[in-house]
């Protein structure tokens, strides 16, 4: 008997192991469950979720029904799980899934368009924490079933992680337990005055802008960025990136050129592919299946079918820029970064998880239904082209506020229902659904989505509309299943703090910045400069103005670079006569966007030229009659600005160069330009001995190039026009169609041009990306 007892004791662990193949651990309110050979689960002790044991493995009982449903079974394929869950969801729950929240700051601020309250008070008055949910967030998560949340600013990575855990615990206890899929616009930009050193850390790693990535002409740099950025995003609780922006910037005046990969379709396609592969691909123990996993971030590529052809360079965030025009008959080339890049990935995830159409009405490009409605509403653009011709079955999400009412023609925050201005809000939602779109950007309210559903039932019947809703639900749910959010959406706070902005990531970003700086001019090989010499750096004057939200910005007169950093390279003087060199840091010309309400008050139509020069420009050669026009708030259709004038708001930047040149009396003047758009260099080039351009870097990176610590290697991803007459003559939809500026050294500032210490760069990159001009 004793022997049998001892034998039983010996085999008990084996029996237990056969019954349960997982272990549990609690860290604060988060309980993690590790399945042997399976998925790691996470759930909150504060929610009502329990763990089911099936075949010795653990699964979350998200709908609290005491049994394992298909959508809860992490062993099953994503589409099986998504279809099972979509079939269980009510119309109201699917409607909420179709919403994409308005911009959420963490914590919410007490005033302004993105304000929020905490128990009816400001955060400071409430006594709550920065990571607690606001009243508005609780409302749209619970009452409107929102599960896609757009995160903007966060107080710190730690606050972001704690907010994520609170939000996930909140929705985990509601209904079917569908997790939040939080998202972000690009957040890895640089702070020009930030210093870098080998041990530098920060709130997030800093990289050059998209134009800077393009200027490297090296997709591997962009892919490495995506790989690192995805790790930081996931550590912040972000599983969807509202990027990349792959529009080809065929009109040099567009105010969103800086967010693109330039004007060349093939370069943009290669950069798009690299960016998305980096963001979406998980490897090793982070991979779940097919490249997707816990390090993956769904990429929402934008803006289908390309937003870079706005007439006159105006932008469609505003009623005055609602039309994209195609005088060069070049509509098809704008889709190349999508069809040959975002939809043909090298990695296992295959294609971008989501697509965002642009606000514009693609003028006269709907060859089937001939509708003059914005891309978000256009069935030909979404269903016939994107879905049918290019076989895209991922999520399509509108840009923000496209279903809102237009209240004024020149406000960023006004609704942008171009071509559907006279429809009701519910009718706009229905039109978008029938066009083949799945999701509504910037809408926290499910009421108009339900109303759209009822319109569909009336026209097509209940079965049709139920199937249409479930079709979108499956697409939307894939993004959360693939990235492991249903298994474990919770963050370890210490891991977040170690991941976001760590020294290795900061170093990689800084190296990319160095690779993104283009040297345009180096007269008499004045660069590299000798360190320890004396330099003069003029202050930069910025006049008072108004930002894109309409909020006033104060006048400033300050150094455009961190002077403490400059002093680590040079001696500094405020007297140009004592200086060996002058370093002038400026920005490319900044215009008014092509519209001015004061012109309307003076009896004009409001339309002005968008200028790429600093000084006064008069549009003597502009079109007599615009190609497109018409808005309910206007009584005319001709949007011509011929004969009108524009002066850059930062015209004083030009004076910084010309004044410094005069003060230096022949001594070297080095000009460093932060370039947002192509510009007319004729105004300043002759007053500069050397010219560097960057697309968003820390000032220190420019100093490293100037002093020879790093050799310049980047190339122009854009043409620099000879003058504004050339700009007026080019076609909005055609890349590489401008005569470019040639400087005093005989160098032409064309696409693919750049200098290193030996001269004009000619290498494998310039051989691969050959400028091709589309034929009209």
XYZ file of C-alpha atoms in Angstrom:
776
model
C 0.000 0.000 0.000
C 2.820 2.337 0.895
C 4.504 1.605 -2.452
C 1.300 2.448 -4.381
C 0.981 5.682 -2.427
C 4.534 6.691 -3.233
C 3.984 5.833 -6.896
C 0.852 8.003 -6.966
C 2.750 10.940 -5.465
C 5.419 10.498 -8.120
C 3.016 10.636 -11.069
C 0.761 13.467 -9.777
C 2.929 16.245 -11.319
C 2.716 14.500 -14.685
C -1.086 14.274 -14.405
C -1.294 17.940 -13.442
C 0.977 18.865 -16.341
C -1.286 17.025 -18.749
C -4.283 18.883 -17.409
C -2.830 22.395 -17.287
C -0.115 23.560 -19.665
C 0.105 27.116 -18.452
C 1.267 29.261 -15.561
C -0.157 32.491 -14.103
C 1.548 35.596 -12.783
C 0.091 38.815 -11.358
C 1.709 42.225 -11.753
C -0.478 44.903 -10.205
C -3.956 44.530 -11.679
C -2.710 42.652 -14.749
C -2.683 38.870 -14.705
C -0.544 37.152 -17.337
C -1.004 33.539 -18.326
C 1.782 31.732 -20.181
C 0.678 28.748 -22.263
C 3.403 26.159 -22.810
C 3.973 26.194 -26.557
C 1.088 28.627 -27.053
C 0.056 32.246 -26.706
C 0.697 34.428 -23.685
C -2.522 35.922 -22.333
C -3.138 39.040 -20.307
C -6.279 40.223 -18.562
C -7.237 42.617 -15.807
C -8.165 41.566 -12.297
C -10.646 44.458 -12.308
C -12.648 43.130 -15.280
C -15.065 40.201 -15.225
C -13.002 38.086 -17.633
C -12.089 34.570 -16.483
C -9.742 31.952 -17.911
C -11.104 28.784 -19.520
C -9.016 25.624 -19.537
C -9.432 23.506 -22.674
C -7.070 20.653 -23.571
C -4.860 21.854 -20.729
C -4.448 25.296 -22.336
C -5.728 28.668 -21.183
C -8.123 30.906 -23.124
C -9.854 34.152 -22.162
C -13.633 33.917 -21.809
C -14.172 37.381 -23.270
C -17.971 37.165 -23.575
C -18.249 35.524 -20.138
C -20.483 32.663 -21.347
C -18.429 29.883 -19.722
C -17.451 28.177 -22.980
C -14.732 28.561 -25.591
C -16.018 30.380 -28.662
C -14.094 30.341 -31.924
C -13.075 33.989 -31.649
C -11.561 33.266 -28.222
C -9.503 30.315 -29.513
C -6.028 31.600 -30.363
C -5.228 28.331 -32.155
C -7.625 29.133 -35.017
C -6.880 31.204 -38.155
C -7.542 34.940 -37.949
C -10.376 34.965 -40.487
C -12.196 32.109 -38.720
C -12.039 34.050 -35.466
C -13.005 37.353 -37.084
C -16.002 35.875 -38.900
C -17.201 34.142 -35.732
C -17.010 37.360 -33.729
C -18.587 39.476 -36.479
C -21.542 37.088 -36.536
C -22.018 37.505 -32.773
C -21.924 41.313 -32.832
C -25.017 43.474 -32.805
C -25.504 46.142 -35.439
C -24.687 48.715 -32.750
C -21.429 46.965 -31.871
C -20.344 46.794 -35.512
C -21.312 50.446 -35.965
C -18.983 51.318 -33.074
C -16.210 49.238 -34.600
C -16.604 51.350 -37.762
C -15.846 54.538 -35.829
C -12.382 56.036 -35.467
C -12.198 58.430 -32.566
C -11.376 62.085 -32.749
C -7.899 63.087 -31.561
C -7.210 62.062 -27.949
C -4.537 63.745 -25.849
C -3.286 61.892 -22.757
C -4.199 63.484 -20.497
C -6.979 65.574 -22.037
C -6.530 69.326 -21.810
C -9.230 71.572 -20.292
C -9.767 73.910 -23.284
C -9.615 73.874 -27.074
C -10.936 71.506 -29.762
C -9.521 68.418 -28.008
C -10.639 69.272 -24.466
C -11.856 66.693 -21.959
C -13.193 66.471 -18.419
C -12.711 64.111 -15.476
C -15.837 63.600 -13.371
C -17.049 66.866 -14.878
C -13.917 68.778 -13.829
C -10.518 69.567 -15.231
C -7.882 66.953 -14.486
C -6.218 69.211 -11.916
C -9.520 69.826 -10.118
C -10.601 66.172 -10.220
C -7.661 64.774 -8.278
C -7.371 61.924 -10.806
C -4.212 60.720 -12.547
C -2.947 61.674 -15.996
C -3.526 58.068 -17.097
C -7.178 57.905 -16.066
C -9.896 57.863 -18.720
C -11.711 61.116 -19.420
C -15.484 61.354 -19.265
C -15.621 61.628 -23.044
C -13.461 58.532 -23.521
C -15.649 56.453 -21.233
C -18.714 57.625 -23.127
C -17.525 56.755 -26.619
C -15.981 53.461 -25.496
C -19.097 52.268 -23.678
C -22.078 53.991 -25.291
C -20.811 54.218 -28.866
C -18.772 50.983 -28.864
C -15.675 52.733 -30.240
C -12.617 50.459 -30.323
C -10.255 52.427 -32.574
C -8.743 55.375 -30.723
C -6.419 58.015 -32.206
C -3.731 59.035 -29.704
C -1.955 62.373 -30.159
C 0.278 63.818 -27.440
C 1.161 61.807 -24.330
C 2.663 63.209 -21.143
C 5.281 60.438 -21.057
C 5.712 56.823 -22.189
C 4.832 55.665 -18.667
C 1.581 57.653 -18.676
C 0.727 56.299 -22.134
C 1.284 52.707 -20.986
C -0.805 53.130 -17.848
C -3.605 54.794 -19.840
C -3.547 51.904 -22.288
C -3.921 49.383 -19.461
C -6.801 51.344 -17.959
C -8.564 51.635 -21.307
C -8.090 47.942 -22.118
C -9.395 46.893 -18.690
C -12.426 49.153 -19.208
C -13.445 47.648 -22.577
C -12.499 44.103 -21.584
C -15.383 44.057 -19.152
C -17.917 45.305 -21.712
C -19.991 43.024 -23.967
C -17.847 40.754 -26.129
C -14.558 41.985 -24.631
C -13.222 43.514 -27.842
C -9.907 45.309 -27.122
C -8.953 48.821 -28.162
C -6.825 49.168 -31.273
C -5.064 52.461 -30.536
C -3.371 54.415 -33.302
C -1.110 57.349 -33.981
C -0.140 59.786 -36.678
C 3.658 59.954 -37.211
C 5.356 60.856 -33.898
C 9.080 60.371 -34.539
C 9.923 63.888 -35.708
C 12.993 65.758 -34.511
C 13.488 68.676 -32.160
C 16.047 70.915 -33.859
C 17.508 72.141 -30.571
C 17.822 68.691 -28.971
C 21.368 67.514 -28.347
C 22.514 64.005 -29.206
C 25.233 61.987 -27.488
C 26.136 58.322 -27.258
C 24.009 57.811 -24.149
C 21.105 59.960 -25.279
C 17.623 58.831 -24.431
C 14.313 60.567 -24.928
C 10.572 60.331 -24.928
C 10.811 58.633 -28.353
C 13.555 58.179 -30.938
C 14.015 61.023 -33.417
C 14.260 60.454 -37.164
C 14.243 62.631 -40.280
C 10.880 63.271 -41.885
C 9.615 61.209 -44.815
C 11.360 63.479 -47.320
C 14.554 62.886 -45.374
C 14.035 59.134 -45.622
C 13.539 59.553 -49.350
C 16.698 61.699 -49.579
C 18.785 58.741 -48.415
C 17.610 56.887 -51.552
C 18.094 53.809 -49.340
C 14.944 51.838 -48.455
C 16.853 49.850 -45.807
C 17.087 53.028 -43.699
C 13.322 53.374 -43.891
C 12.734 49.718 -43.063
C 14.967 49.979 -40.009
C 12.976 53.014 -38.912
C 9.732 51.049 -39.259
C 11.155 48.141 -37.256
C 12.244 50.418 -34.396
C 9.192 52.683 -34.503
C 6.891 49.659 -34.312
C 8.566 48.494 -31.094
C 8.125 51.960 -29.594
C 4.513 52.175 -30.759
C 3.630 48.819 -29.205
C 5.352 49.852 -25.963
C 3.041 52.900 -25.936
C -0.041 50.745 -26.540
C -0.334 51.713 -30.215
C -1.120 48.946 -32.714
C -2.015 50.990 -35.818
C 0.029 53.651 -37.601
C -1.867 56.234 -39.649
C 1.046 56.181 -42.073
C 2.952 56.085 -44.358
C 1.921 58.973 -46.576
C 2.930 57.800 -50.048
C 1.300 60.445 -52.271
C 3.747 61.480 -54.982
C 4.256 65.213 -54.575
C 3.814 66.140 -58.214
C 2.834 69.722 -57.408
C 5.708 71.410 -55.563
C 3.396 73.912 -53.835
C 1.296 71.396 -51.837
C 1.637 71.990 -48.087
C 1.889 68.235 -47.405
C 4.943 67.614 -49.569
C 7.060 67.240 -46.412
C 5.078 64.158 -45.374
C 5.717 62.326 -48.654
C 8.626 60.333 -50.053
C 9.022 62.904 -52.812
C 7.818 63.119 -56.380
C 9.254 59.967 -57.956
C 6.730 57.095 -58.140
C 9.287 54.279 -58.009
C 11.273 55.757 -55.124
C 8.023 56.338 -53.240
C 6.924 52.737 -53.932
C 10.205 51.303 -52.641
C 10.092 53.508 -49.536
C 6.450 52.582 -48.908
C 7.246 48.871 -49.105
C 10.201 49.213 -46.746
C 8.279 51.359 -44.251
C 5.322 48.960 -44.068
C 7.484 45.837 -43.912
C 9.300 47.416 -40.975
C 6.112 48.341 -39.139
C 4.065 45.205 -39.764
C 6.621 42.399 -39.468
C 7.243 40.532 -36.210
C 9.963 37.924 -35.901
C 11.162 35.309 -33.425
C 9.087 34.819 -30.287
C 7.148 37.999 -31.083
C 5.657 36.476 -34.245
C 2.228 34.853 -34.021
C 1.728 33.811 -37.649
C 2.512 35.007 -41.186
C 4.797 37.765 -39.964
C 2.158 39.278 -37.703
C 2.591 39.391 -33.949
C 3.221 41.356 -30.772
C 5.761 43.709 -32.423
C 3.515 44.350 -35.420
C 1.784 47.639 -36.105
C -0.966 47.806 -38.726
C 0.041 50.359 -41.375
C -2.694 52.590 -42.813
C -1.191 53.782 -46.076
C -2.440 57.101 -47.395
C -3.894 58.798 -49.389
C -5.573 56.680 -52.066
C -5.480 57.264 -55.035
C -2.898 60.017 -54.396
C -3.421 63.525 -53.033
C -0.505 65.409 -54.561
C -2.316 66.995 -57.512
C -4.403 69.698 -55.845
C -5.091 72.530 -58.264
C -2.686 75.396 -57.750
C -0.988 73.365 -55.016
C -3.873 73.968 -52.608
C -4.745 71.363 -49.975
C -8.062 69.533 -49.594
C -8.255 69.894 -45.815
C -9.947 73.133 -46.843
C -12.870 73.851 -49.163
C -10.640 76.092 -51.243
C -8.443 73.091 -52.078
C -11.015 70.365 -52.646
C -10.113 69.573 -56.267
C -7.257 67.436 -57.584
C -6.669 68.039 -61.285
C -4.904 66.071 -64.000
C -3.901 68.342 -66.888
C -1.141 65.859 -67.766
C -3.562 62.894 -67.929
C -1.346 61.243 -65.325
C -3.859 59.838 -62.829
C -2.554 56.244 -63.050
C 1.015 57.076 -62.018
C -0.192 58.368 -58.653
C -1.276 54.839 -57.696
C 2.166 53.261 -58.233
C 3.368 53.691 -54.610
C 0.265 51.749 -53.550
C 0.019 49.067 -56.234
C 3.774 48.418 -56.572
C 4.773 49.270 -53.011
C 2.180 49.085 -50.234
C 0.286 46.195 -51.856
C 3.409 44.193 -52.826
C 5.448 43.854 -49.661
C 8.636 41.827 -49.465
C 7.709 40.594 -45.972
C 5.247 37.900 -44.973
C 2.384 40.264 -44.099
C 1.823 40.765 -47.828
C 0.174 44.168 -48.018
C -0.689 47.210 -45.939
C -3.396 46.449 -43.379
C -5.390 49.592 -44.153
C -5.811 52.361 -46.707
C -6.982 55.946 -46.230
C -8.420 57.832 -49.226
C -7.766 61.555 -49.521
C -10.251 64.395 -49.178
C -9.944 65.496 -52.790
C -12.408 65.226 -55.603
C -10.287 63.574 -58.300
C -11.615 65.839 -61.003
C -13.046 63.982 -64.041
C -11.329 60.697 -63.135
C -14.512 58.726 -62.396
C -14.879 57.275 -65.859
C -17.745 54.964 -64.865
C -20.279 56.956 -62.853
C -18.869 60.438 -63.579
C -19.465 61.577 -60.013
C -17.814 64.761 -58.755
C -17.545 63.517 -55.170
C -14.530 63.116 -52.903
C -12.526 59.897 -53.046
C -14.038 58.701 -49.740
C -17.497 58.772 -51.358
C -16.568 57.568 -54.826
C -17.548 53.975 -55.619
C -15.415 53.942 -58.758
C -12.311 55.009 -56.803
C -12.890 52.611 -53.881
C -14.718 49.568 -55.257
C -13.915 49.477 -58.975
C -10.271 50.494 -58.685
C -9.020 49.673 -55.194
C -11.113 46.619 -54.373
C -11.786 45.043 -57.788
C -8.912 46.034 -60.089
C -6.192 45.935 -57.431
C -7.814 43.202 -55.297
C -7.438 45.026 -51.990
C -9.499 43.473 -49.159
C -8.001 45.300 -46.177
C -9.565 48.101 -44.176
C -10.486 51.336 -45.935
C -10.874 54.218 -43.480
C -11.953 57.731 -44.424
C -9.812 60.708 -43.613
C -10.956 62.698 -40.596
C -14.186 64.762 -40.595
C -15.282 63.867 -44.128
C -18.894 63.400 -43.005
C -19.086 66.739 -41.171
C -20.845 69.886 -42.372
C -18.742 72.501 -44.123
C -19.187 75.696 -42.124
C -16.447 77.868 -43.576
C -14.238 77.439 -46.629
C -10.883 78.071 -44.937
C -10.972 76.231 -41.595
C -8.963 73.100 -40.819
C -11.618 72.010 -38.296
C -14.609 72.445 -40.602
C -16.322 69.396 -42.110
C -14.926 68.162 -45.436
C -17.828 66.485 -47.231
C -16.671 67.513 -50.694
C -19.290 66.857 -53.352
C -21.802 65.762 -50.694
C -22.220 69.078 -48.891
C -25.998 69.176 -49.392
C -26.614 65.630 -48.094
C -27.462 64.847 -44.479
C -24.777 63.416 -42.218
C -26.528 60.017 -42.263
C -26.731 60.080 -46.071
C -23.008 60.764 -46.218
C -22.280 57.738 -44.042
C -24.499 55.589 -46.260
C -22.836 56.842 -49.439
C -19.417 55.999 -47.990
C -20.513 52.500 -46.945
C -21.921 51.794 -50.384
C -18.687 53.016 -51.967
C -16.862 50.171 -50.184
C -15.368 51.982 -47.183
C -15.250 50.296 -43.748
C -14.536 53.036 -41.241
C -15.218 56.695 -40.463
C -12.273 58.807 -39.302
C -12.793 61.369 -36.559
C -16.302 60.242 -35.604
C -17.107 59.113 -32.051
C -20.890 58.929 -32.615
C -22.523 55.724 -33.870
C -25.971 57.309 -34.445
C -25.402 58.253 -38.125
C -23.885 54.815 -38.816
C -27.036 53.148 -37.471
C -29.121 55.537 -39.576
C -27.071 54.568 -42.632
C -27.724 50.899 -41.840
C -31.467 51.549 -41.786
C -31.239 53.320 -45.146
C -29.566 50.230 -46.535
C -32.219 47.926 -45.074
C -34.894 50.031 -46.756
C -33.127 49.918 -50.115
C -31.561 46.433 -50.098
C -33.120 44.462 -47.250
C -31.911 43.340 -43.822
C -29.863 40.360 -45.047
C -27.882 42.504 -47.476
C -27.029 45.183 -44.929
C -26.200 42.688 -42.200
C -23.769 40.993 -44.585
C -22.318 44.376 -45.596
C -21.719 45.291 -41.943
C -20.149 41.922 -41.136
C -17.855 42.274 -44.167
C -16.411 45.475 -42.707
C -16.347 44.005 -39.198
C -14.158 41.098 -40.347
C -11.713 43.478 -42.039
C -11.544 45.684 -38.951
C -11.150 42.815 -36.485
C -8.230 41.297 -38.386
C -6.013 44.173 -37.249
C -6.619 43.328 -33.602
C -6.361 39.553 -33.949
C -3.158 39.673 -36.008
C -1.370 41.892 -33.497
C -2.317 39.755 -30.493
C -4.583 42.313 -28.848
C -7.280 39.749 -28.087
C -4.709 37.646 -26.244
C -2.782 40.353 -24.385
C -3.312 44.093 -24.917
C -1.604 44.988 -21.627
C 1.811 46.606 -21.174
C 4.531 46.087 -18.626
C 5.339 49.625 -17.486
C 9.017 48.950 -16.848
C 9.420 47.416 -20.302
C 7.789 50.489 -21.820
C 10.218 52.789 -20.024
C 13.194 50.724 -21.221
C 11.964 50.540 -24.812
C 10.684 53.963 -25.872
C 13.486 56.351 -26.759
C 16.270 54.053 -25.583
C 19.876 54.895 -26.455
C 20.170 52.368 -29.299
C 17.002 53.621 -30.954
C 18.075 57.250 -30.548
C 21.451 56.435 -32.117
C 19.829 54.725 -35.106
C 17.587 57.737 -35.630
C 20.529 60.127 -35.469
C 22.494 58.121 -38.034
C 19.481 58.292 -40.354
C 19.385 62.060 -39.864
C 23.015 62.317 -40.958
C 22.257 60.263 -44.068
C 19.326 62.556 -44.963
C 21.160 65.899 -45.268
C 21.834 67.056 -48.837
C 24.779 69.271 -49.710
C 23.757 71.434 -52.667
C 26.678 73.849 -52.879
C 30.286 73.827 -51.696
C 32.060 76.707 -53.404
C 35.825 76.368 -53.350
C 35.402 73.374 -51.023
C 34.688 75.646 -48.065
C 33.214 72.639 -46.296
C 34.200 70.922 -44.099
C 34.801 73.786 -41.687
C 37.632 73.755 -39.187
C 36.391 73.259 -35.626
C 37.496 75.715 -32.979
C 37.160 78.677 -35.336
C 34.856 81.614 -34.549
C 31.338 81.679 -35.987
C 28.501 84.165 -36.193
C 24.941 82.780 -36.007
C 22.135 85.299 -36.638
C 18.915 85.034 -34.662
C 15.741 84.070 -36.494
C 12.723 86.375 -36.395
C 9.279 84.783 -36.649
C 6.358 87.195 -36.939
C 3.125 86.646 -35.025
C 0.731 84.450 -36.949
C -1.960 81.794 -36.880
C -1.380 78.024 -36.863
C -3.328 75.434 -38.865
C -5.968 75.200 -36.112
C -6.589 78.951 -36.311
C -4.891 79.626 -32.968
C -2.650 82.705 -32.688
C 1.094 82.177 -32.405
C 3.363 84.803 -30.813
C 6.210 86.729 -32.377
C 9.644 85.221 -31.700
C 13.258 86.308 -32.113
C 15.561 83.480 -31.092
C 18.444 81.322 -32.172
C 17.284 78.598 -34.599
C 19.867 76.139 -33.263
C 21.044 75.103 -29.805
C 23.910 77.512 -29.173
C 25.363 75.341 -26.411
C 25.755 72.635 -29.024
C 27.332 75.078 -31.483
C 29.896 76.022 -28.804
C 31.090 72.410 -28.725
C 32.240 72.847 -32.323
C 33.152 76.553 -32.534
C 33.769 79.745 -30.655
C 30.744 82.009 -30.965
C 30.566 85.760 -31.501
C 27.738 88.230 -32.012
C 30.044 90.442 -34.082
C 30.347 89.306 -37.732
C 33.649 91.171 -38.083
C 35.219 88.799 -35.517
C 33.848 85.674 -37.192
C 35.685 83.282 -39.490
C 32.388 81.836 -40.757
C 28.688 82.633 -40.564
C 26.155 79.841 -40.027
C 22.656 80.808 -41.144
C 19.790 78.439 -40.260
C 16.532 79.157 -42.110
C 13.379 77.465 -43.366
C 12.101 77.263 -46.927
C 9.421 79.852 -47.887
C 6.105 79.545 -46.051
C 2.985 80.827 -47.786
C -0.665 81.321 -46.864
C -1.899 78.132 -48.547
C -3.462 79.830 -51.557
C -6.405 81.576 -49.926
C -6.981 84.755 -47.945
C -10.289 85.861 -46.410
C -9.101 89.484 -46.559
C -9.098 89.222 -50.349
C -12.788 88.300 -50.191
C -13.494 91.317 -48.008
C -11.738 93.455 -50.600
C -14.036 92.118 -53.337
C -11.847 89.322 -54.674
C -12.534 85.581 -54.904
C -10.132 84.814 -52.054
C -7.670 82.826 -54.160
C -3.979 83.681 -54.083
C -0.909 82.017 -55.582
C 1.073 79.578 -53.476
C 4.595 80.912 -53.802
C 7.869 79.038 -53.433
C 9.963 82.186 -53.098
C 10.439 84.516 -50.155
C 9.925 87.874 -51.832
C 6.780 89.232 -53.425
C 5.521 87.096 -56.295
C 2.825 88.153 -58.762
C 1.137 85.367 -60.724
C 1.249 86.968 -64.151
C 1.346 83.650 -66.014
C -1.251 81.692 -64.013
C -4.377 80.190 -65.635
C -7.078 82.625 -66.638
C -9.699 80.044 -65.688
C -9.259 77.289 -63.120
C -9.676 73.690 -64.262
C -12.122 72.921 -61.433
C -14.250 74.887 -59.027
C -17.500 75.166 -57.156
C -18.515 75.159 -53.524
C -21.871 75.828 -51.801
C -20.214 78.707 -49.956
C -19.115 80.337 -53.212
C -21.143 81.970 -55.999
C -18.540 81.318 -58.692
C -16.533 78.433 -60.123
C -13.442 80.195 -61.477
C -10.737 79.941 -58.824
C -8.067 81.709 -60.843
C -5.553 83.856 -58.980
C -3.934 85.340 -62.066
C -2.452 88.756 -61.432
C -2.531 88.434 -57.647
C 0.495 88.576 -55.389
C 1.907 86.673 -52.429
C 4.822 87.255 -50.055
C 6.201 84.521 -47.834
C 5.339 84.802 -44.140
C 8.996 84.102 -43.345
C 10.453 86.578 -45.826
C 12.784 87.640 -42.999
C 14.638 84.336 -43.493
C 15.843 85.687 -46.829
C 17.016 88.835 -45.070
C 19.006 86.677 -42.640
C 21.053 85.433 -45.581
C 21.450 88.678 -47.491
C 22.203 90.743 -44.376
C 24.722 88.218 -43.082
C 26.406 88.057 -46.493
C 26.868 91.833 -46.418
C 28.153 91.819 -42.826
C 30.676 89.040 -43.475
C 32.379 91.065 -46.258
C 33.467 88.105 -48.332
C 34.067 85.638 -45.513
C 32.244 82.278 -45.874
C 28.485 82.147 -45.308
C 27.090 78.645 -44.734
C 23.330 78.358 -45.185
C 21.378 75.443 -43.710
C 17.777 75.208 -44.900
C 15.003 73.136 -43.358
C 13.138 72.292 -46.560
C 9.400 71.584 -46.473
C 8.749 72.218 -50.167
C 10.802 72.856 -53.270
C 11.940 76.480 -53.382
C 13.328 79.101 -55.741
C 17.038 79.305 -54.899
C 17.769 82.285 -57.139
C 16.957 84.696 -54.290
C 19.815 83.568 -52.053
C 22.139 81.066 -53.698
C 24.814 83.573 -54.764
C 25.026 84.921 -51.187
C 25.946 81.473 -49.845
C 29.328 79.792 -50.085
C 27.801 76.495 -49.077
C 24.215 75.244 -48.857
C 22.886 72.284 -46.911
C 19.242 71.236 -46.896
C 17.536 68.967 -44.423
C 14.025 67.608 -44.026
C 13.746 67.691 -40.253
C 16.917 66.982 -38.252
C 18.537 67.961 -34.992
C 20.767 70.995 -35.590
C 23.690 68.976 -34.312
C 23.432 66.675 -37.340
C 23.924 69.660 -39.644
C 26.976 70.699 -37.589
C 28.420 67.195 -37.950
C 28.170 67.539 -41.728
C 29.554 71.102 -41.751
C 32.633 70.098 -39.775
C 33.344 66.901 -41.684
C 32.535 64.568 -38.842
C 30.233 62.880 -41.362
C 30.393 63.123 -45.153
C 27.171 64.212 -46.886
C 25.578 61.431 -48.938
C 21.908 62.362 -49.504
C 20.240 63.289 -52.777
C 17.360 65.603 -53.643
C 14.040 63.701 -53.671
C 12.458 66.717 -55.406
C 13.218 69.148 -58.202
C 14.073 72.755 -57.308
C 12.407 75.066 -59.877
C 14.206 77.741 -61.868
C 11.540 80.309 -60.981
C 7.813 80.686 -60.291
C 6.955 80.915 -64.000
C 8.224 77.357 -64.299
C 6.059 76.361 -61.341
C 2.950 77.877 -62.937
C 3.681 76.070 -66.205
C 4.162 72.588 -64.731
C 1.242 70.156 -64.519
C -0.105 69.451 -61.028
C -0.223 65.690 -61.698
C 3.142 65.139 -63.413
C 6.486 64.552 -61.630
C 9.855 65.757 -62.905
C 8.371 68.295 -65.333
C 10.114 71.500 -64.234
C 13.204 73.272 -65.541
C 15.496 73.320 -62.513
C 17.751 75.974 -61.040
C 21.442 75.938 -61.962
C 23.760 77.569 -59.432
C 26.914 79.669 -59.770
C 29.018 76.481 -59.708
C 27.168 75.055 -62.715
C 25.236 72.457 -60.717
C 21.552 71.871 -61.434
C 19.267 71.218 -58.473
C 17.354 68.373 -60.052
C 15.878 65.148 -58.665
C 18.720 62.856 -57.554
C 21.332 65.608 -57.265
C 23.655 65.939 -54.279
C 27.299 66.573 -53.430
C 29.851 64.813 -51.261
C 33.431 65.965 -50.591
C 34.531 64.729 -54.021
C 31.783 66.456 -55.989
C 28.504 65.425 -57.620
C 27.373 62.016 -56.370
C 27.079 59.296 -59.003
C 26.486 55.837 -57.592
C 24.122 52.874 -57.661
C 21.293 54.975 -56.268
C 21.455 57.592 -59.002
C 21.673 54.826 -61.594
C 18.621 53.028 -60.200
C 16.297 55.971 -59.708
C 16.456 57.564 -63.122
C 14.179 60.536 -63.640
C 11.311 59.586 -65.956
C 8.868 62.235 -67.127
C 5.325 61.037 -67.762
C 4.044 61.867 -71.227
C 0.753 63.815 -71.260
